Short mmCIF file of C-alpha atoms in Angstrom, two decimals:
data_model
loop_
_atom_site.label_atom_id
_atom_site.label_comp_id
_atom_site.label_asym_id
_atom_site.label_seq_id
_atom_site.Cartn_x
_atom_site.Cartn_y
_atom_site.Cartn_z
CA MET E 13 35.43 2.05 -0.99
CA LYS E 14 33.54 1.80 2.29
CA THR E 15 32.19 -1.66 3.08
CA SER E 16 30.53 -2.32 6.40
CA PRO E 17 28.58 -5.56 7.04
CA ASP E 18 25.31 -5.43 8.97
CA PRO E 19 25.23 -7.75 12.00
CA ARG E 20 21.42 -7.97 11.74
CA SER E 21 21.53 -9.45 8.24
CA SER E 22 20.29 -12.91 7.29
CA PRO E 23 20.27 -14.68 3.93
CA VAL E 24 17.01 -14.57 1.97
CA PRO E 25 15.76 -18.11 1.28
CA SER E 26 15.59 -17.99 -2.51
CA SER E 27 14.58 -21.51 -3.54
CA ARG E 28 10.95 -22.65 -3.52
CA LEU E 29 11.88 -25.61 -1.34
CA GLY E 30 13.69 -23.38 1.14
CA ARG E 31 10.76 -20.98 1.38
CA LEU E 32 8.28 -23.83 1.74
CA ALA E 33 10.42 -25.28 4.54
CA ARG E 34 10.36 -21.93 6.34
CA LEU E 35 6.56 -21.79 6.17
CA GLY E 36 6.42 -25.40 7.31
CA GLN E 37 8.57 -24.63 10.34
CA MET E 38 6.36 -21.65 11.12
CA ALA E 39 3.17 -23.71 10.82
CA THR E 40 4.59 -26.47 13.03
CA GLY E 41 5.63 -24.01 15.72
CA VAL E 42 2.29 -22.21 15.61
CA ALA E 43 0.37 -25.51 15.79
CA GLY E 44 2.38 -26.53 18.86
CA ASN E 45 1.65 -23.23 20.55
CA MET E 46 -2.06 -23.56 19.73
CA LEU E 47 -2.16 -27.03 21.25
CA MET E 48 -0.48 -25.90 24.46
CA GLU E 49 -2.71 -22.83 24.75
CA GLY E 50 -5.81 -24.95 24.07
CA VAL E 51 -4.90 -27.43 26.81
CA ARG E 52 -4.27 -24.56 29.23
CA GLN E 53 -7.60 -22.90 28.52
CA PHE E 54 -9.55 -26.16 28.63
CA ALA E 55 -8.01 -26.83 32.05
CA GLN E 56 -9.45 -23.48 33.15
CA GLY E 57 -12.91 -24.48 31.93
CA LYS E 58 -12.80 -22.32 28.78
CA ARG E 59 -13.72 -23.37 25.24
CA PRO E 60 -11.58 -21.14 22.98
CA SER E 61 -12.27 -20.76 19.26
CA LEU E 62 -9.67 -21.70 16.65
CA ASN E 63 -8.82 -18.10 15.76
CA GLU E 64 -8.48 -17.22 19.47
CA LEU E 65 -5.84 -19.93 19.77
CA LEU E 66 -4.07 -18.77 16.61
CA LEU E 67 -4.08 -15.01 17.18
CA THR E 68 -2.07 -14.97 20.40
CA PRO E 69 0.91 -12.66 20.94
CA THR E 70 3.27 -15.68 20.92
CA ASN E 71 1.99 -16.96 17.60
CA LEU E 72 1.82 -13.52 15.99
CA ARG E 73 5.41 -12.92 17.06
CA LYS E 74 6.49 -16.23 15.49
CA ILE E 75 4.61 -15.46 12.27
CA THR E 76 6.02 -11.96 11.91
CA GLN E 77 9.57 -13.15 12.62
CA GLN E 78 9.35 -15.80 9.90
CA LEU E 79 7.71 -13.50 7.36
CA ALA E 80 10.33 -10.81 8.06
CA HIS E 81 13.03 -13.43 7.48
CA MET E 82 11.47 -14.71 4.24
CA ARG E 83 10.74 -11.27 2.77
CA GLY E 84 9.17 -11.31 -0.68
CA ALA E 85 5.46 -11.80 -1.35
CA ALA E 86 4.93 -13.59 1.97
CA MET E 87 6.01 -10.50 3.91
CA LYS E 88 4.19 -8.17 1.50
CA LEU E 89 0.86 -9.85 2.19
CA GLY E 90 1.55 -9.77 5.92
CA GLN E 91 2.16 -6.02 5.63
CA LEU E 92 -1.19 -5.56 3.92
CA VAL E 93 -2.96 -7.41 6.72
CA SER E 94 -1.24 -5.17 9.26
CA MET E 95 -2.31 -2.10 7.29
CA ASP E 96 -5.90 -3.20 6.73
CA ALA E 97 -6.58 -4.71 10.15
CA GLY E 98 -3.93 -3.17 12.39
CA ASP E 99 -6.21 -0.51 13.85
CA LEU E 100 -9.02 -3.04 14.32
CA LEU E 101 -7.12 -5.70 16.28
CA PRO E 102 -6.32 -5.69 20.01
CA PRO E 103 -3.40 -3.27 20.61
CA GLU E 104 -0.88 -5.96 21.54
CA LEU E 105 -1.57 -7.93 18.34
CA ALA E 106 -1.62 -4.79 16.19
CA ALA E 107 1.79 -3.83 17.59
CA ILE E 108 3.28 -7.21 16.68
CA LEU E 109 1.81 -7.21 13.15
CA GLY E 110 2.87 -3.60 12.71
CA ARG E 111 6.51 -4.68 12.95
CA LEU E 112 6.15 -6.09 9.44
CA ARG E 113 6.00 -2.56 8.05
CA SER E 114 9.59 -1.86 9.03
CA ASP E 115 11.16 -5.05 10.37
CA ALA E 116 12.58 -6.81 7.31
CA GLN E 117 16.00 -8.32 7.92
CA PRO E 118 18.64 -7.11 5.44
CA MET E 119 20.64 -9.42 3.19
CA PRO E 120 24.23 -10.23 4.19
CA GLN E 121 27.03 -8.60 2.21
CA ARG E 122 27.84 -11.69 0.17
CA GLN E 123 24.24 -11.93 -1.08
CA VAL E 124 24.19 -8.23 -1.98
CA GLN E 125 27.45 -8.62 -3.88
CA ALA E 126 26.07 -11.64 -5.74
CA VAL E 127 22.95 -9.75 -6.86
CA LEU E 128 24.92 -6.67 -7.95
CA GLY E 129 27.54 -8.75 -9.71
CA ALA E 130 24.82 -10.55 -11.68
CA ASN E 131 23.19 -7.23 -12.67
CA TRP E 132 26.14 -4.84 -13.05
CA GLY E 133 28.92 -7.23 -13.98
CA ALA E 134 32.37 -7.81 -12.52
CA GLY E 135 34.18 -4.76 -11.18
CA TRP E 136 31.02 -2.79 -10.46
CA GLN E 137 32.66 -1.41 -7.30
CA GLN E 138 34.96 0.73 -9.45
CA ARG E 139 32.01 2.99 -10.30
CA PHE E 140 31.43 3.99 -6.68
CA GLU E 141 33.22 6.23 -4.24
CA THR E 142 31.29 4.65 -1.36
CA PHE E 143 28.82 1.77 -1.23
CA PRO E 144 27.95 0.78 2.38
CA PHE E 145 26.57 -2.75 2.60
CA THR E 146 24.36 -1.77 5.53
CA PRO E 147 21.05 -0.69 3.94
CA ILE E 148 19.21 2.46 4.98
CA ALA E 149 15.92 0.57 4.60
CA ALA E 150 14.86 -3.05 4.19
CA ALA E 151 11.35 -3.84 2.98
CA SER E 152 9.40 -6.82 1.68
CA ILE E 153 10.71 -7.08 -1.89
CA GLY E 154 14.06 -5.30 -1.68
CA GLN E 155 16.41 -3.21 0.41
CA VAL E 156 17.84 0.26 -0.20
CA HIS E 157 21.47 1.39 0.04
CA ARG E 158 22.71 4.97 -0.08
CA ALA E 159 25.80 5.22 -2.28
CA GLN E 160 28.00 7.86 -3.92
CA THR E 161 29.29 7.32 -7.44
CA LYS E 162 32.70 8.51 -8.58
CA ASP E 163 31.02 11.04 -10.87
CA GLY E 164 29.43 12.72 -7.83
CA ARG E 165 25.89 11.33 -7.70
CA ASP E 166 24.21 10.72 -4.33
CA LEU E 167 21.96 7.71 -4.97
CA ALA E 168 19.44 5.42 -3.35
CA ILE E 169 19.98 1.92 -4.80
CA LYS E 170 17.08 -0.52 -4.36
CA ILE E 171 18.20 -4.14 -4.65
CA GLN E 172 15.64 -6.92 -5.05
CA TYR E 173 15.96 -9.99 -2.86
CA PRO E 174 16.95 -13.09 -4.86
CA GLY E 175 14.16 -15.54 -5.65
CA VAL E 176 11.34 -13.07 -4.99
CA ARG E 177 9.83 -13.17 -8.46
CA ARG E 178 9.74 -16.94 -8.87
CA SER E 179 8.32 -17.51 -5.36
CA ILE E 180 5.36 -15.11 -5.66
CA SER E 181 2.73 -17.71 -6.58
CA SER E 182 3.59 -20.17 -3.81
CA ASP E 183 4.02 -17.40 -1.23
CA VAL E 184 0.59 -15.94 -1.98
CA ASN E 185 -1.10 -19.33 -1.82
CA ASN E 186 0.58 -20.28 1.46
CA VAL E 187 -0.10 -16.98 3.23
CA ALA E 188 -3.71 -16.98 2.00
CA SER E 189 -4.15 -20.41 3.60
CA LEU E 190 -2.75 -19.06 6.85
CA LEU E 191 -5.13 -16.09 6.77
CA ARG E 192 -8.08 -18.39 6.14
CA LEU E 193 -7.12 -20.52 9.13
CA SER E 194 -6.88 -17.39 11.28
CA GLY E 195 -10.44 -16.34 10.50
CA LEU E 196 -9.28 -12.97 9.13
CA ILE E 197 -10.69 -14.07 5.77
CA PRO E 198 -14.26 -15.47 5.89
CA LYS E 199 -14.37 -19.11 4.76
CA ALA E 200 -17.39 -18.40 2.55
CA LEU E 201 -15.60 -15.67 0.60
CA ASP E 202 -14.21 -16.77 -2.78
CA ILE E 203 -10.85 -15.01 -2.98
CA ALA E 204 -9.41 -16.99 -5.92
CA PRO E 205 -9.80 -14.07 -8.40
CA LEU E 206 -8.20 -11.73 -5.87
CA LEU E 207 -5.25 -14.08 -5.35
CA THR E 208 -4.72 -14.22 -9.11
CA GLU E 209 -4.66 -10.43 -9.30
CA ALA E 210 -2.42 -10.18 -6.23
CA LYS E 211 0.13 -12.44 -7.95
CA ARG E 212 -0.02 -10.35 -11.11
CA GLN E 213 0.41 -7.10 -9.19
CA LEU E 214 3.30 -8.47 -7.13
CA ARG E 215 5.08 -9.61 -10.31
CA GLU E 216 4.75 -6.06 -11.62
CA GLU E 217 6.11 -4.67 -8.35
CA ALA E 218 9.09 -7.00 -8.70
CA ASP E 219 9.95 -5.50 -12.11
CA TYR E 220 12.22 -2.55 -11.35
CA LEU E 221 12.43 -1.53 -15.02
CA ALA E 222 8.68 -0.91 -14.94
CA GLU E 223 9.00 0.97 -11.66
CA GLY E 224 11.69 3.18 -13.20
CA GLU E 225 9.24 4.09 -15.98
CA HIS E 226 6.56 4.92 -13.40
CA LEU E 227 9.08 7.04 -11.50
CA GLN E 228 9.76 9.11 -14.61
CA ARG E 229 6.08 9.34 -15.48
CA PHE E 230 5.09 10.69 -12.07
CA ALA E 231 7.99 13.14 -12.10
CA ALA E 232 6.58 14.58 -15.33
CA LEU E 233 2.97 14.56 -14.13
CA LEU E 234 3.88 16.38 -10.91
CA ALA E 235 6.26 18.88 -12.50
CA ASP E 236 3.68 21.59 -11.69
CA ALA E 237 3.50 20.59 -8.02
CA PRO E 238 6.59 21.74 -6.08
CA GLU E 239 5.01 20.52 -2.83
CA PHE E 240 5.89 16.98 -3.96
CA VAL E 241 9.35 15.50 -4.54
CA VAL E 242 9.87 12.52 -6.86
CA PRO E 243 13.40 11.06 -6.91
CA ALA E 244 15.19 11.24 -10.27
CA HIS E 245 15.62 7.93 -12.10
CA HIS E 246 19.17 6.84 -13.06
CA ALA E 247 18.71 4.43 -15.95
CA ASP E 248 22.40 3.62 -16.41
CA LEU E 249 22.43 1.72 -13.10
CA SER E 250 18.91 0.28 -13.25
CA THR E 251 17.93 -3.26 -14.25
CA ARG E 252 14.95 -5.52 -13.64
CA ASN E 253 16.40 -6.33 -10.19
CA VAL E 254 18.15 -3.06 -9.29
CA LEU E 255 16.62 0.44 -9.25
CA ALA E 256 18.84 3.52 -9.01
CA MET E 257 17.37 6.89 -8.09
CA SER E 258 18.52 10.11 -6.50
CA PHE E 259 18.67 10.10 -2.72
CA VAL E 260 16.08 12.39 -1.13
CA GLY E 261 16.18 13.11 2.61
CA GLY E 262 13.28 13.46 5.00
CA VAL E 263 11.50 11.73 7.88
CA PRO E 264 8.80 9.01 7.79
CA VAL E 265 5.45 10.67 7.24
CA GLU E 266 3.86 8.86 10.18
CA SER E 267 6.52 10.35 12.48
CA MET E 268 4.78 13.71 12.01
CA VAL E 269 2.13 12.57 14.51
CA ALA E 270 3.58 15.03 17.05
CA ALA E 271 3.73 17.96 14.60
CA PRO E 272 1.41 20.97 15.02
CA GLN E 273 -2.18 20.35 13.98
CA ALA E 274 -1.90 22.68 10.97
CA GLU E 275 1.09 20.78 9.60
CA ARG E 276 -0.62 17.40 10.00
CA ASP E 277 -3.73 18.75 8.31
CA ARG E 278 -1.65 20.08 5.42
CA ILE E 279 0.07 16.72 4.87
CA VAL E 280 -3.25 14.92 4.56
CA ARG E 281 -4.66 17.67 2.32
CA LEU E 282 -1.73 17.13 -0.04
CA LEU E 283 -2.29 13.36 -0.11
CA VAL E 284 -6.04 13.69 -0.69
CA SER E 285 -5.44 16.18 -3.52
CA LEU E 286 -2.88 13.80 -5.04
CA LEU E 287 -5.36 10.92 -4.93
CA PHE E 288 -7.95 13.01 -6.77
CA ARG E 289 -5.38 13.95 -9.44
CA GLU E 290 -4.33 10.31 -9.85
CA LEU E 291 -7.96 9.23 -10.27
CA PHE E 292 -9.43 12.04 -12.36
CA GLU E 293 -6.46 13.54 -14.20
CA PHE E 294 -3.65 10.98 -14.51
CA ASP E 295 -5.65 7.72 -14.85
CA LEU E 296 -2.61 6.37 -13.01
CA MET E 297 -2.27 5.63 -9.29
CA GLN E 298 0.34 4.39 -6.86
CA THR E 299 -1.89 1.92 -5.01
CA ASP E 300 0.34 0.67 -2.17
CA PRO E 301 -0.89 2.27 1.09
CA ASN E 302 2.22 1.42 3.14
CA PHE E 303 3.15 4.52 5.16
CA ALA E 304 6.84 3.85 4.38
CA ASN E 305 6.19 4.90 0.78
CA TYR E 306 5.96 8.54 1.89
CA GLY E 307 8.57 10.79 3.45
CA TYR E 308 8.34 14.38 4.61
CA ASP E 309 10.93 17.15 4.68
CA PRO E 310 10.04 19.49 7.57
CA ALA E 311 12.52 22.11 6.33
CA THR E 312 11.03 22.48 2.84
CA ARG E 313 7.54 21.22 3.82
CA GLN E 314 7.58 18.86 0.85
CA LEU E 315 6.13 15.37 0.63
CA VAL E 316 8.56 12.81 -0.76
CA LEU E 317 7.07 10.02 -2.92
CA LEU E 318 9.44 7.10 -2.52
CA ASP E 319 7.96 4.01 -4.16
CA PHE E 320 6.11 3.44 -7.43
CA GLY E 321 6.20 -0.35 -7.67
CA ALA E 322 2.44 -0.72 -7.17
CA THR E 323 1.50 1.83 -9.83
CA ARG E 324 -1.64 0.91 -11.73
CA ALA E 325 -3.03 2.41 -14.95
CA PHE E 326 -6.82 2.65 -14.90
CA ALA E 327 -9.01 1.87 -17.88
CA THR E 328 -10.39 4.80 -19.86
CA GLY E 329 -13.59 6.03 -18.23
CA PHE E 330 -12.83 4.49 -14.82
CA GLY E 331 -12.26 7.88 -13.22
CA GLU E 332 -15.43 9.26 -14.78
CA GLY E 333 -17.45 6.50 -13.13
CA TYR E 334 -16.11 7.52 -9.74
CA ARG E 335 -16.65 11.16 -10.57
CA ALA E 336 -20.35 10.41 -11.14
CA MET E 337 -20.49 8.41 -7.90
CA MET E 338 -18.90 11.26 -5.91
CA VAL E 339 -21.25 13.88 -7.36
CA ALA E 340 -24.28 11.71 -6.62
CA ALA E 341 -23.07 10.91 -3.08
CA MET E 342 -22.46 14.56 -2.23
CA ALA E 343 -25.95 15.38 -3.53
CA GLY E 344 -27.53 12.48 -1.60
CA ASP E 345 -29.01 11.16 -4.88
CA ARG E 346 -29.39 7.38 -4.44
CA ASP E 347 -30.80 6.87 -7.95
CA ALA E 348 -27.75 8.52 -9.51
CA MET E 349 -25.50 6.50 -7.19
CA THR E 350 -27.19 3.32 -8.42
CA GLN E 351 -26.51 4.26 -12.05
CA ALA E 352 -22.88 5.04 -11.24
CA GLY E 353 -22.51 1.73 -9.38
CA LEU E 354 -23.86 -0.11 -12.43
CA ALA E 355 -21.48 1.77 -14.75
CA ILE E 356 -18.45 1.02 -12.57
CA GLY E 357 -19.44 -2.63 -12.16
CA TYR E 358 -20.11 -2.91 -8.43
CA PHE E 359 -23.29 -4.76 -9.30
CA ASP E 360 -25.44 -5.42 -12.35
CA ALA E 361 -29.11 -5.60 -13.22
CA ARG E 362 -29.35 -9.13 -11.79
CA THR E 363 -28.11 -8.09 -8.35
CA GLN E 364 -30.87 -8.23 -5.74
CA PRO E 365 -32.14 -4.80 -4.62
CA HIS E 366 -31.11 -5.33 -0.99
CA HIS E 367 -27.56 -6.15 -2.10
CA GLN E 368 -27.45 -3.04 -4.27
CA ALA E 369 -28.64 -1.05 -1.27
CA ALA E 370 -25.92 -2.61 0.94
CA VAL E 371 -23.22 -1.62 -1.56
CA LEU E 372 -24.57 1.93 -1.80
CA ASP E 373 -24.70 2.14 2.01
CA MET E 374 -20.99 1.28 2.08
CA PHE E 375 -20.30 3.96 -0.52
CA GLU E 376 -22.12 6.58 1.51
CA MET E 377 -20.09 5.50 4.52
CA ALA E 378 -16.75 5.62 2.64
CA LEU E 379 -17.58 8.99 1.09
CA GLN E 380 -18.71 10.52 4.37
CA PRO E 381 -15.75 12.96 4.40
CA LEU E 382 -16.93 14.34 1.05
CA ARG E 383 -20.47 14.87 2.28
CA GLU E 384 -19.53 16.80 5.41
CA PRO E 385 -19.10 20.56 4.92
CA GLY E 386 -16.08 22.02 6.67
CA ASP E 387 -13.25 20.02 8.23
CA PHE E 388 -13.70 16.28 8.65
CA ASP E 389 -12.02 15.01 11.84
CA PHE E 390 -10.29 11.74 10.92
CA GLY E 391 -8.99 11.33 14.46
CA THR E 392 -12.44 10.79 15.99
CA THR E 393 -14.22 8.69 13.34
CA ASP E 394 -14.82 4.93 13.52
CA MET E 395 -15.40 4.84 9.75
CA ALA E 396 -12.71 2.18 9.10
CA GLN E 397 -14.27 -0.20 11.64
CA ARG E 398 -17.77 0.30 10.24
CA LEU E 399 -16.61 -0.19 6.66
CA ARG E 400 -14.80 -3.40 7.56
CA ASP E 401 -17.82 -4.77 9.41
CA ALA E 402 -20.15 -3.93 6.51
CA GLY E 403 -17.75 -5.43 3.98
CA MET E 404 -17.40 -8.64 5.97
CA ALA E 405 -21.17 -8.95 6.32
CA LEU E 406 -21.65 -8.55 2.58
CA GLY E 407 -18.80 -10.94 1.75
CA LEU E 408 -20.29 -13.64 3.99
CA ASP E 409 -23.65 -13.43 2.19
CA ARG E 410 -23.51 -16.41 -0.19
CA ASP E 411 -26.20 -14.88 -2.38
CA PHE E 412 -24.01 -11.87 -3.15
CA TRP E 413 -21.85 -13.54 -5.78
CA HIS E 414 -20.67 -10.53 -7.75
CA ILE E 415 -17.00 -9.51 -7.53
CA PRO E 416 -16.37 -5.87 -8.54
CA PRO E 417 -13.70 -4.94 -11.12
CA VAL E 418 -10.17 -5.42 -9.85
CA ASP E 419 -9.33 -1.75 -10.48
CA THR E 420 -11.86 -0.81 -7.81
CA LEU E 421 -10.18 -3.07 -5.25
CA PHE E 422 -6.80 -1.36 -5.77
CA LEU E 423 -8.44 2.06 -5.49
CA HIS E 424 -10.07 0.99 -2.23
CA ARG E 425 -6.70 -0.27 -1.01
CA LYS E 426 -5.20 3.17 -1.60
CA LEU E 427 -8.20 4.99 -0.13
CA GLY E 428 -8.22 2.77 2.96
CA GLY E 429 -4.51 3.36 3.56
CA LEU E 430 -5.02 7.11 3.22
CA TYR E 431 -7.86 7.04 5.76
CA LEU E 432 -5.68 5.07 8.20
CA LEU E 433 -2.82 7.57 7.83
CA ALA E 434 -5.20 10.50 8.26
CA ALA E 435 -6.53 8.85 11.42
CA ARG E 436 -2.99 8.19 12.68
CA LEU E 437 -2.14 11.89 12.19
CA LYS E 438 -5.51 12.94 13.66
CA ALA E 439 -5.91 15.28 10.72
CA ARG E 440 -8.83 17.64 10.20
CA VAL E 441 -9.38 18.32 6.51
CA ASN E 442 -12.11 19.89 4.37
CA VAL E 443 -12.33 16.94 1.96
CA GLN E 444 -15.49 18.29 0.35
CA GLN E 445 -13.67 21.44 -0.74
CA LEU E 446 -10.82 19.37 -2.23
CA ALA E 447 -13.31 17.18 -4.08
CA LEU E 448 -15.12 20.18 -5.53
CA GLU E 449 -11.81 21.66 -6.69
CA ALA E 450 -10.89 18.35 -8.36
CA LEU E 451 -14.28 18.08 -10.04
CA SER E 452 -14.08 21.70 -11.21
CA ALA E 453 -10.63 21.10 -12.70
CA GLY E 454 -12.07 18.09 -14.53
CA ASP E 455 -14.86 20.22 -16.00
CA LEU E 456 -12.27 22.70 -17.30
CA ARG E 457 -10.23 19.93 -18.92
CA THR E 458 -13.31 18.34 -20.51
CA ALA E 459 -14.47 21.67 -21.94
CA ALA E 460 -11.00 22.36 -23.36
CA GLN E 461 -10.81 18.92 -24.95
CA GLN E 462 -14.25 19.27 -26.53
CA SER E 463 -13.44 22.71 -27.93
CA GLY E 464 -10.02 21.67 -29.15
CA ALA E 465 -8.38 24.42 -27.10
CA ALA E 466 -5.35 24.06 -24.88
CA PRO E 467 -6.23 22.75 -21.38
CA ALA E 468 -7.23 25.54 -19.02
CA GLN E 469 -4.93 26.46 -16.17
CA ARG E 470 -5.70 24.37 -13.11
CA PRO E 471 -7.05 26.35 -10.14
CA PRO E 472 -4.76 26.77 -7.11
CA ARG E 473 -4.68 23.62 -4.96
CA ALA E 474 -4.96 23.47 -1.21
CA GLY E 475 -1.71 22.79 0.53
CA HIS E 476 0.69 24.62 -1.80
CA PRO E 477 3.77 25.78 0.14
CA ARG E 478 3.38 29.22 1.63
#
């Protein structure tokens, strides 16, 4: 059996003490750099702010190197910052943070063997024709190996880094403290409920048995959509720490930035249509916006859905609340938008009118692509910047105490990632048309359910392979 060690590999610190020591080393190094930079700038007659001293290329490089070495929840949160703020930071800092999306260091062979031995038992190698120890991808929670079994299966094996699950709580707390110090999170913003939910979500993402179930569920839900590919789940080799699925080829979706305009537009149309189906039809959504979760096969023109760890089931009626908000926004009906905002839970009757108006203004901004007839040009809009500025302003207002339902935050995470990808691809898409098709399909399903008839055939969707 083929075994080839990866010279780039490094052991994952799996103990809480070891991970805390890593963060301590990082903090010490960053503090030293801040002191030296502060002295230098003071000598030049400047009075730098704390976050200016922290967010230097040297410090960002040190932080990303340590998070990439630690992997786990620490790196996952760093990835989210790079996704959410990467296009809003100076280019040199965005480039350094962006490394977190693809710069995890793989485990050494001995650590891989230890994890597989614990999950598959002694002699597991006898089941494989080839199992290269150099992974084809290394991410925040696990790494992926392409392997061939002796019964002829071509598989992608995702192996979770040791210690990830038990270090989630401390990792989240420590990285949140670092983000507060940086000024990326306003000091007045109470993020305790969000940290609690982040820990819960990360624990779910670290459960590969649950991800295997989501994989199978989405394969069934998208059986009518040949423009998407979902890898097949192989339960006989899957455990809580190891996920086995069929290997599916393709290229990273963001690498299609140089593709013809029509192809880039089609990719984003497919992703927007999928989001509407997840929200209005499935009540189930893959909420991780990392671009690495999507592949693309230029030969077949199919989108490959690679990761379902962050799948979230929405409460009954959640999609209907957003449906009402979308209809009201497209009609420019602020009164109906207010009622939808109340139903979803963005504010309540005690919320001051000017705060309600601020929330609705953000909704109108976020739903701008739905309100514009014809193609919306994601490559020329500054919508992400304006939304972030408005959100920060509202979060800093101490009188605005209300935190919206957690489901809405995960939906916004997915929507924000989709907008960033659409901007990266400079796509031009008629989002209004896609929304109307999704709403029309929902009307057909509702009518069928009320009459007791079989669900009506869904209308043709934009982006189906030609």
